[in-house]
Amino acid sequence: MLIDRMAKALSGLLIFMGVLHFVAPKPFDGIIPKEIPGDPRQLTYASGAAEIGIGAALLPTRTRRGAAAAAAALMIAVFPANLNTVRLVADRSPAVKTVAWARLPLQIPLIAAAITVWRKSPGTGAD
């Protein structure tokens, strides 16, 4: 059950990160690009709630397929914040810059995993 394990791993990551948005929102507020309209704290909370909800929906097989599609879309949607992090740490230490740059390609396997779960999960019965 590779797909089941992938779904659970994505779920755990999303729920953990979503909770972190509420427990320690300030770092998330700071990486939201200024070009994105809206209050950064509200956007932090909205993305955290989305991560928790999608993560929870990845667990039951009945909602997994739609949740996996939503997970891939969410990871693509938050990419500008990760890209903005690179811009924000341009004058920081090499270690901080390395971490910021490393996050960018790391999203590719996460998005690929979400797409794989979406493709390999059974439909909801509506198909």
PDB file of C-alpha atoms in Angstrom, residues 20-112:
ATOM      1  CA  LEU A  20       2.584  25.505  13.016  1.00  0.00           C
ATOM      2  CA  HIS A  21       0.843  28.361  11.154  1.00  0.00           C
ATOM      3  CA  PHE A  22      -1.311  28.890  14.258  1.00  0.00           C
ATOM      4  CA  VAL A  23       1.285  28.145  16.947  1.00  0.00           C
ATOM      5  CA  ALA A  24       4.027  30.325  15.429  1.00  0.00           C
ATOM      6  CA  PRO A  25       2.466  32.502  12.698  1.00  0.00           C
ATOM      7  CA  LYS A  26       5.053  35.303  12.589  1.00  0.00           C
ATOM      8  CA  PRO A  27       7.603  33.554  10.319  1.00  0.00           C
ATOM      9  CA  PHE A  28       4.825  32.650   7.884  1.00  0.00           C
ATOM     10  CA  ASP A  29       3.513  36.232   7.908  1.00  0.00           C
ATOM     11  CA  GLY A  30       6.996  37.443   7.019  1.00  0.00           C
ATOM     12  CA  ILE A  31       7.428  35.362   3.875  1.00  0.00           C
ATOM     13  CA  ILE A  32       4.142  36.332   2.235  1.00  0.00           C
ATOM     14  CA  PRO A  33       5.097  38.509  -0.731  1.00  0.00           C
ATOM     15  CA  LYS A  34       4.056  42.136  -0.336  1.00  0.00           C
ATOM     16  CA  GLU A  35       2.593  41.913  -3.846  1.00  0.00           C
ATOM     17  CA  ILE A  36      -0.121  39.542  -2.614  1.00  0.00           C
ATOM     18  CA  PRO A  37      -3.053  41.624  -1.387  1.00  0.00           C
ATOM     19  CA  GLY A  38      -4.491  41.007   2.036  1.00  0.00           C
ATOM     20  CA  ASP A  39      -3.461  40.919   5.654  1.00  0.00           C
ATOM     21  CA  PRO A  40      -0.468  38.577   6.075  1.00  0.00           C
ATOM     22  CA  ARG A  41      -1.783  37.130   9.367  1.00  0.00           C
ATOM     23  CA  GLN A  42      -5.153  36.315   7.831  1.00  0.00           C
ATOM     24  CA  LEU A  43      -3.406  34.694   4.867  1.00  0.00           C
ATOM     25  CA  THR A  44      -1.189  32.725   7.264  1.00  0.00           C
ATOM     26  CA  TYR A  45      -4.217  31.470   9.167  1.00  0.00           C
ATOM     27  CA  ALA A  46      -6.119  30.701   5.941  1.00  0.00           C
ATOM     28  CA  SER A  47      -3.251  28.668   4.514  1.00  0.00           C
ATOM     29  CA  GLY A  48      -2.783  26.905   7.866  1.00  0.00           C
ATOM     30  CA  ALA A  49      -6.462  25.996   7.986  1.00  0.00           C
ATOM     31  CA  ALA A  50      -6.284  24.759   4.395  1.00  0.00           C
ATOM     32  CA  GLU A  51      -3.267  22.598   5.213  1.00  0.00           C
ATOM     33  CA  ILE A  52      -4.989  21.073   8.251  1.00  0.00           C
ATOM     34  CA  GLY A  53      -8.213  20.452   6.340  1.00  0.00           C
ATOM     35  CA  ILE A  54      -6.508  18.938   3.318  1.00  0.00           C
ATOM     36  CA  GLY A  55      -4.219  16.875   5.540  1.00  0.00           C
ATOM     37  CA  ALA A  56      -7.210  15.477   7.417  1.00  0.00           C
ATOM     38  CA  ALA A  57      -9.064  14.767   4.166  1.00  0.00           C
ATOM     39  CA  LEU A  58      -6.106  12.727   2.868  1.00  0.00           C
ATOM     40  CA  LEU A  59      -6.640  10.098   5.581  1.00  0.00           C
ATOM     41  CA  PRO A  60     -10.003   8.517   4.641  1.00  0.00           C
ATOM     42  CA  THR A  61      -9.896   6.753   1.298  1.00  0.00           C
ATOM     43  CA  ARG A  62     -13.294   8.230   0.448  1.00  0.00           C
ATOM     44  CA  THR A  63     -11.943  11.807   0.372  1.00  0.00           C
ATOM     45  CA  ARG A  64      -8.333  11.052  -0.525  1.00  0.00           C
ATOM     46  CA  ARG A  65      -8.500  11.659  -4.268  1.00  0.00           C
ATOM     47  CA  GLY A  66      -9.959  15.160  -4.015  1.00  0.00           C
ATOM     48  CA  ALA A  67      -7.700  16.002  -1.088  1.00  0.00           C
ATOM     49  CA  ALA A  68      -4.627  14.926  -3.050  1.00  0.00           C
ATOM     50  CA  ALA A  69      -5.598  17.240  -5.915  1.00  0.00           C
ATOM     51  CA  ALA A  70      -6.146  20.044  -3.403  1.00  0.00           C
ATOM     52  CA  ALA A  71      -2.755  19.292  -1.797  1.00  0.00           C
ATOM     53  CA  ALA A  72      -0.972  19.627  -5.138  1.00  0.00           C
ATOM     54  CA  ALA A  73      -2.800  22.892  -5.845  1.00  0.00           C
ATOM     55  CA  LEU A  74      -1.999  24.249  -2.378  1.00  0.00           C
ATOM     56  CA  MET A  75       1.696  23.421  -2.731  1.00  0.00           C
ATOM     57  CA  ILE A  76       1.752  25.262  -6.049  1.00  0.00           C
ATOM     58  CA  ALA A  77      -0.139  28.201  -4.526  1.00  0.00           C
ATOM     59  CA  VAL A  78       2.328  28.653  -1.661  1.00  0.00           C
ATOM     60  CA  PHE A  79       5.350  28.492  -3.968  1.00  0.00           C
ATOM     61  CA  PRO A  80       5.527  32.324  -4.287  1.00  0.00           C
ATOM     62  CA  ALA A  81       6.042  32.573  -0.513  1.00  0.00           C
ATOM     63  CA  ASN A  82       8.919  30.086  -0.693  1.00  0.00           C
ATOM     64  CA  LEU A  83      10.392  31.997  -3.627  1.00  0.00           C
ATOM     65  CA  ASN A  84       9.998  35.227  -1.669  1.00  0.00           C
ATOM     66  CA  THR A  85      11.988  33.670   1.161  1.00  0.00           C
ATOM     67  CA  VAL A  86      14.986  33.446  -1.176  1.00  0.00           C
ATOM     68  CA  ARG A  87      14.611  37.158  -1.912  1.00  0.00           C
ATOM     69  CA  LEU A  88      14.313  38.016   1.782  1.00  0.00           C
ATOM     70  CA  VAL A  89      17.463  36.142   2.858  1.00  0.00           C
ATOM     71  CA  ALA A  90      19.745  37.462   0.103  1.00  0.00           C
ATOM     72  CA  ASP A  91      21.958  39.244   2.656  1.00  0.00           C
ATOM     73  CA  ARG A  92      21.964  36.457   5.252  1.00  0.00           C
ATOM     74  CA  SER A  93      24.517  33.737   5.983  1.00  0.00           C
ATOM     75  CA  PRO A  94      25.314  31.055   3.406  1.00  0.00           C
ATOM     76  CA  ALA A  95      23.575  28.439   5.589  1.00  0.00           C
ATOM     77  CA  VAL A  96      20.316  30.425   5.705  1.00  0.00           C
ATOM     78  CA  LYS A  97      20.477  31.024   1.947  1.00  0.00           C
ATOM     79  CA  THR A  98      21.131  27.319   1.315  1.00  0.00           C
ATOM     80  CA  VAL A  99      18.053  26.314   3.309  1.00  0.00           C
ATOM     81  CA  ALA A 100      15.900  28.870   1.484  1.00  0.00           C
ATOM     82  CA  TRP A 101      17.097  27.683  -1.933  1.00  0.00           C
ATOM     83  CA  ALA A 102      16.773  24.008  -0.960  1.00  0.00           C
ATOM     84  CA  ARG A 103      13.075  24.460  -0.166  1.00  0.00           C
ATOM     85  CA  LEU A 104      12.286  25.349  -3.778  1.00  0.00           C
ATOM     86  CA  PRO A 105      13.154  22.047  -5.496  1.00  0.00           C
ATOM     87  CA  LEU A 106      11.883  20.128  -2.452  1.00  0.00           C
ATOM     88  CA  GLN A 107       8.348  21.102  -3.441  1.00  0.00           C
ATOM     89  CA  ILE A 108       8.657  19.171  -6.697  1.00  0.00           C
ATOM     90  CA  PRO A 109       8.602  15.686  -5.090  1.00  0.00           C
ATOM     91  CA  LEU A 110       5.836  16.810  -2.721  1.00  0.00           C
ATOM     92  CA  ILE A 111       3.690  17.975  -5.619  1.00  0.00           C
ATOM     93  CA  ALA A 112       4.558  14.794  -7.543  1.00  0.00           C
TER      94      ALA A 112
END
